[in-house]
Amino acid sequence: PIIWQDKVFLSGGDEKTHEVYAFNASDGKLAWKTSVPIKGKAGKLSPDAGQAPATLTADATHVVAAFANADLAGLDHSGKLLWTRSFGPLDLDYGYASCPVLAEGKLLVQVDQGHSPDEGKSKLYALHPATGKTLWEVKRPVMSSWSTPLVALLEGKPTVFVAGNPLVMAYDLASGKEVWRAEGMGGEVAPSLAFGDGRLFVAQMGAQAMAFNAKDGKMLWSNYELALPDISSPVYAEGILYFSSPDGTLAALDGASGKAHWEQSLGRPAKTSPLAASGRILIFTTDGIGRVFEAGK
């Protein structure tokens, strides 16, 4: 779920229906429900993910949902459907799961597909959030991935950071122009990036945990000795990088050096991403139980 002011937004679906929901944050009552016409054909889907694996995105005016068949839908805050657009069918196992991202009046859509970076099938799009029309698009030299773009200020300029196999890349948000690229990725890239203190962080099974200088893409450190995520994204808070592995291990690394402060067994696998707030780390495991840890060394 995501929250904007007094509304909680969610998406859901099955093979016949895609929907977007708004609930009142105050009492949990359903404020509206909007059906989204299904355009694209879904390929091979993961039974764990379902039809609506991607988190929604919102700004003061728009709400955007993405579905596993690579259909996107833009709505206003009253639930009115403004536009739909399909990016499928995709050459992508498990279904489409990258989350749309609204930033600086642009809607970012990461569409990484194919079984080799040389196929030239992957793209990053910036769309107009009110119409869904393309503002710019760039080809990406990567293969299939399921991660989500991250937007941060780089020397005052909004910059898009994107992870895929085999590259971490940075783009200028205004134009789509590539700023830098860095090697080091591998495997099926589903975890998204984390950012803080001028550093860009990634933790990925099949690769390693890494930190890059967000300005130029220079690798600052790497650590492959810990249990790494395959789906869950890392979170960075107060100088420490936290991430969880599929076997249910939560790890805390020093953001400056990459050295581990601690590892803690959750007792159950965790596919959700940890959250950091108020000096606490919250994570839900596959048994539906939320576990809260004290943040810190």
XYZ file of C-alpha atoms in Angstrom:
297
model
C 0.000 0.000 0.000
C 0.950 3.656 -0.454
C -0.438 6.689 1.385
C -1.144 10.179 0.036
C -2.649 12.538 2.620
C -5.937 10.915 3.743
C -6.022 8.033 1.247
C -4.448 4.578 1.112
C -4.061 3.265 -2.450
C -3.842 -0.394 -3.490
C -4.118 -2.414 -6.672
C -5.342 -5.962 -7.241
C -6.418 -8.335 -9.918
C -7.001 -11.779 -11.329
C -7.080 -13.149 -14.870
C -10.356 -11.378 -15.645
C -10.190 -8.165 -13.605
C -7.661 -5.456 -12.755
C -8.640 -2.861 -10.147
C -7.321 0.130 -8.205
C -8.679 0.942 -4.739
C -8.642 3.921 -2.393
C -9.359 3.525 1.326
C -9.805 6.228 3.949
C -6.671 6.323 6.081
C -8.760 7.368 9.091
C -11.227 4.470 9.259
C -10.232 1.956 6.545
C -13.497 2.308 4.623
C -13.409 1.880 0.842
C -13.577 5.354 -0.755
C -13.643 4.140 -4.365
C -12.818 1.211 -6.622
C -11.961 1.566 -10.321
C -11.804 -1.246 -12.855
C -8.974 -1.102 -15.384
C -9.512 -2.701 -18.815
C -7.049 -5.491 -19.539
C -5.096 -4.808 -22.738
C -1.926 -6.878 -22.810
C -1.618 -10.637 -22.660
C 0.118 -11.961 -19.573
C 2.926 -14.401 -20.173
C 4.393 -16.805 -17.653
C 3.545 -15.439 -14.184
C 4.967 -16.306 -10.799
C 2.352 -17.866 -8.491
C 3.878 -15.863 -5.631
C 3.312 -12.533 -7.372
C -0.170 -12.644 -8.842
C -1.580 -10.078 -11.281
C -0.636 -6.907 -9.362
C 2.853 -7.323 -7.880
C 3.983 -3.714 -8.414
C 3.534 -0.998 -5.799
C 1.548 2.018 -7.018
C 2.921 5.545 -7.232
C 1.176 8.861 -6.557
C 1.661 12.609 -6.518
C -0.718 15.441 -5.619
C -2.812 14.845 -8.748
C -2.236 11.343 -10.103
C -2.191 7.686 -9.069
C -0.542 5.131 -11.358
C -0.755 1.337 -11.186
C 1.149 -1.332 -13.124
C 0.083 -4.940 -13.591
C 1.881 -8.212 -14.342
C 0.945 -8.113 -18.043
C 2.762 -4.748 -18.358
C -0.479 -2.738 -18.502
C -0.289 0.683 -16.809
C -3.221 2.826 -15.695
C -3.312 6.477 -14.674
C -6.084 7.800 -12.430
C -6.871 10.989 -10.556
C -7.482 11.060 -6.802
C -11.251 10.686 -7.249
C -10.745 7.338 -8.994
C -11.415 8.578 -12.537
C -9.485 6.538 -15.107
C -7.400 8.984 -17.174
C -5.481 6.607 -19.447
C -4.241 3.064 -19.956
C -1.214 1.839 -21.854
C 0.257 -1.604 -22.479
C 3.977 -2.301 -22.826
C 3.494 -6.018 -23.426
C 3.803 -8.695 -24.460
C 7.263 -8.873 -22.934
C 10.068 -11.400 -23.219
C 10.069 -11.748 -19.453
C 9.733 -14.693 -17.074
C 7.512 -14.402 -13.956
C 5.556 -11.383 -15.267
C 6.200 -7.644 -15.104
C 6.862 -6.369 -11.570
C 8.874 -3.127 -11.795
C 7.028 -0.319 -10.024
C 6.161 2.967 -11.741
C 7.700 6.074 -10.160
C 6.315 9.638 -10.233
C 8.941 12.365 -9.841
C 9.234 15.984 -10.957
C 6.139 15.767 -13.152
C 7.309 12.633 -14.975
C 6.255 9.002 -14.732
C 9.195 6.602 -14.954
C 8.636 3.112 -16.333
C 11.447 0.556 -16.376
C 10.900 -2.157 -18.997
C 13.841 -4.561 -18.894
C 13.363 -7.773 -20.874
C 15.143 -10.411 -22.924
C 17.747 -13.064 -22.169
C 20.836 -11.116 -23.244
C 21.883 -7.448 -22.997
C 22.794 -7.599 -26.693
C 19.178 -8.129 -27.764
C 18.390 -4.432 -27.299
C 14.884 -5.053 -25.957
C 15.123 -3.085 -22.695
C 14.076 0.554 -22.279
C 13.502 3.245 -19.681
C 10.533 5.525 -20.357
C 9.430 8.881 -19.025
C 5.691 9.404 -19.555
C 3.328 12.328 -19.040
C 1.353 11.350 -15.916
C -1.889 12.946 -17.158
C -1.911 11.234 -20.566
C 0.516 8.310 -20.481
C 2.251 9.611 -23.603
C 6.008 9.252 -23.973
C 8.152 12.262 -23.071
C 11.416 10.414 -23.685
C 12.675 6.856 -23.962
C 16.163 5.353 -23.919
C 17.420 1.887 -24.742
C 19.148 0.013 -21.926
C 21.999 -2.506 -22.498
C 20.615 -4.986 -19.963
C 18.535 -8.168 -19.881
C 15.391 -8.993 -17.910
C 15.025 -7.401 -14.489
C 12.224 -6.622 -12.051
C 13.739 -3.754 -10.049
C 12.352 -0.227 -9.729
C 13.949 3.138 -10.610
C 15.144 5.359 -7.773
C 15.153 9.167 -8.097
C 17.523 11.322 -6.035
C 19.154 14.736 -6.270
C 22.688 14.644 -7.658
C 24.325 18.052 -7.179
C 20.866 19.597 -7.309
C 19.749 17.735 -10.448
C 17.060 15.033 -10.247
C 18.748 11.824 -11.353
C 17.303 8.382 -12.081
C 19.270 5.370 -10.830
C 18.398 1.964 -12.269
C 19.740 -1.544 -11.629
C 19.717 -4.369 -14.163
C 21.919 -7.222 -15.337
C 24.829 -6.467 -15.814
C 24.780 -2.709 -15.071
C 23.828 -0.056 -12.553
C 23.102 3.124 -14.514
C 22.289 6.774 -13.867
C 20.201 9.006 -16.133
C 19.303 12.696 -16.160
C 15.598 12.859 -15.294
C 14.894 15.872 -17.500
C 16.305 14.445 -20.733
C 16.963 10.727 -20.245
C 20.642 11.252 -21.052
C 22.955 8.672 -19.499
C 25.129 10.085 -16.698
C 27.198 6.983 -15.892
C 27.198 3.186 -15.852
C 28.902 0.694 -13.562
C 29.365 -3.051 -13.813
C 28.952 -5.598 -11.035
C 25.361 -6.842 -11.327
C 24.350 -10.422 -12.026
C 21.528 -12.892 -11.560
C 17.835 -12.074 -11.782
C 17.748 -8.456 -10.595
C 14.594 -7.805 -8.583
C 15.840 -5.806 -5.548
C 15.825 -2.051 -6.093
C 18.503 0.438 -5.102
C 18.917 2.444 -1.907
C 20.454 5.923 -1.599
C 21.983 8.035 1.145
C 24.982 10.191 2.062
C 26.003 10.513 -1.584
C 26.159 6.743 -2.012
C 24.092 4.344 -4.063
C 23.597 0.858 -2.623
C 22.570 -2.464 -4.129
C 22.335 -5.948 -2.636
C 21.644 -8.807 -5.024
C 21.851 -12.593 -4.948
C 23.977 -13.665 -7.894
C 26.085 -10.538 -7.487
C 27.027 -8.916 -4.169
C 26.268 -6.022 -1.848
C 27.866 -2.886 -3.279
C 28.145 0.844 -2.781
C 28.803 3.337 -5.573
C 29.641 7.008 -5.572
C 26.341 8.449 -6.817
C 28.187 11.240 -8.627
C 30.375 9.173 -10.948
C 29.482 5.503 -10.427
C 32.817 4.540 -8.891
C 32.504 1.426 -6.730
C 33.330 2.242 -3.112
C 33.071 -1.244 -1.621
C 31.619 -4.697 -2.178
C 30.684 -7.516 0.175
C 29.694 -10.994 -1.066
C 30.162 -12.874 2.207
C 26.621 -12.353 3.528
C 23.234 -13.899 2.694
C 21.898 -11.606 -0.046
C 18.367 -10.700 -1.224
C 16.704 -12.133 -4.318
C 13.459 -10.092 -4.157
C 13.595 -7.843 -1.080
C 15.140 -4.386 -1.541
C 17.679 -2.885 0.878
C 16.971 0.171 3.002
C 19.503 2.751 4.209
C 19.081 4.687 7.449
C 21.457 6.625 9.704
C 24.605 5.311 8.045
C 23.580 1.645 7.993
C 22.368 -0.539 5.118
C 19.799 -3.226 6.006
C 18.649 -6.105 3.819
C 17.051 -9.529 4.142
C 17.764 -12.786 2.331
C 15.210 -15.382 1.169
C 16.241 -17.764 3.954
C 15.167 -15.183 6.541
C 18.406 -13.458 7.547
C 18.373 -9.730 8.265
C 21.795 -8.071 7.914
C 23.109 -4.629 8.858
C 26.172 -3.215 7.070
C 28.211 -0.090 7.643
C 27.363 2.254 4.781
C 30.862 3.704 4.541
C 32.907 0.486 4.637
C 30.529 -2.345 3.767
C 31.542 -4.322 6.830
C 28.766 -6.211 8.626
C 27.607 -4.946 12.015
C 25.306 -7.921 12.611
C 23.143 -10.656 11.112
C 19.894 -11.814 12.707
C 17.705 -14.794 11.841
C 14.036 -13.913 11.340
C 12.973 -17.528 11.791
C 10.991 -17.467 8.552
C 11.687 -16.343 4.960
C 11.030 -12.693 4.124
C 10.153 -11.473 0.636
C 9.018 -7.998 1.671
C 11.465 -5.122 1.897
C 12.394 -3.759 5.326
C 11.180 -0.311 6.372
C 13.148 2.158 8.492
C 11.393 4.694 10.743
C 11.820 6.261 14.187
C 14.954 4.310 15.018
C 13.322 0.980 14.171
C 13.511 -1.555 11.344
C 10.221 -3.286 10.458
C 9.968 -6.382 8.284
C 7.167 -8.875 7.578
C 7.939 -12.557 7.051
C 5.985 -15.079 4.976
C 3.983 -16.191 8.021
C 2.384 -12.729 8.114
C 4.190 -11.642 11.276
C 5.856 -8.241 11.495
C 9.144 -8.118 13.360
C 10.585 -4.886 14.736
C 14.305 -4.414 15.394
C 16.204 -1.599 17.005
C 18.160 0.214 14.313
C 21.872 0.631 14.894
C 25.192 -1.172 15.236
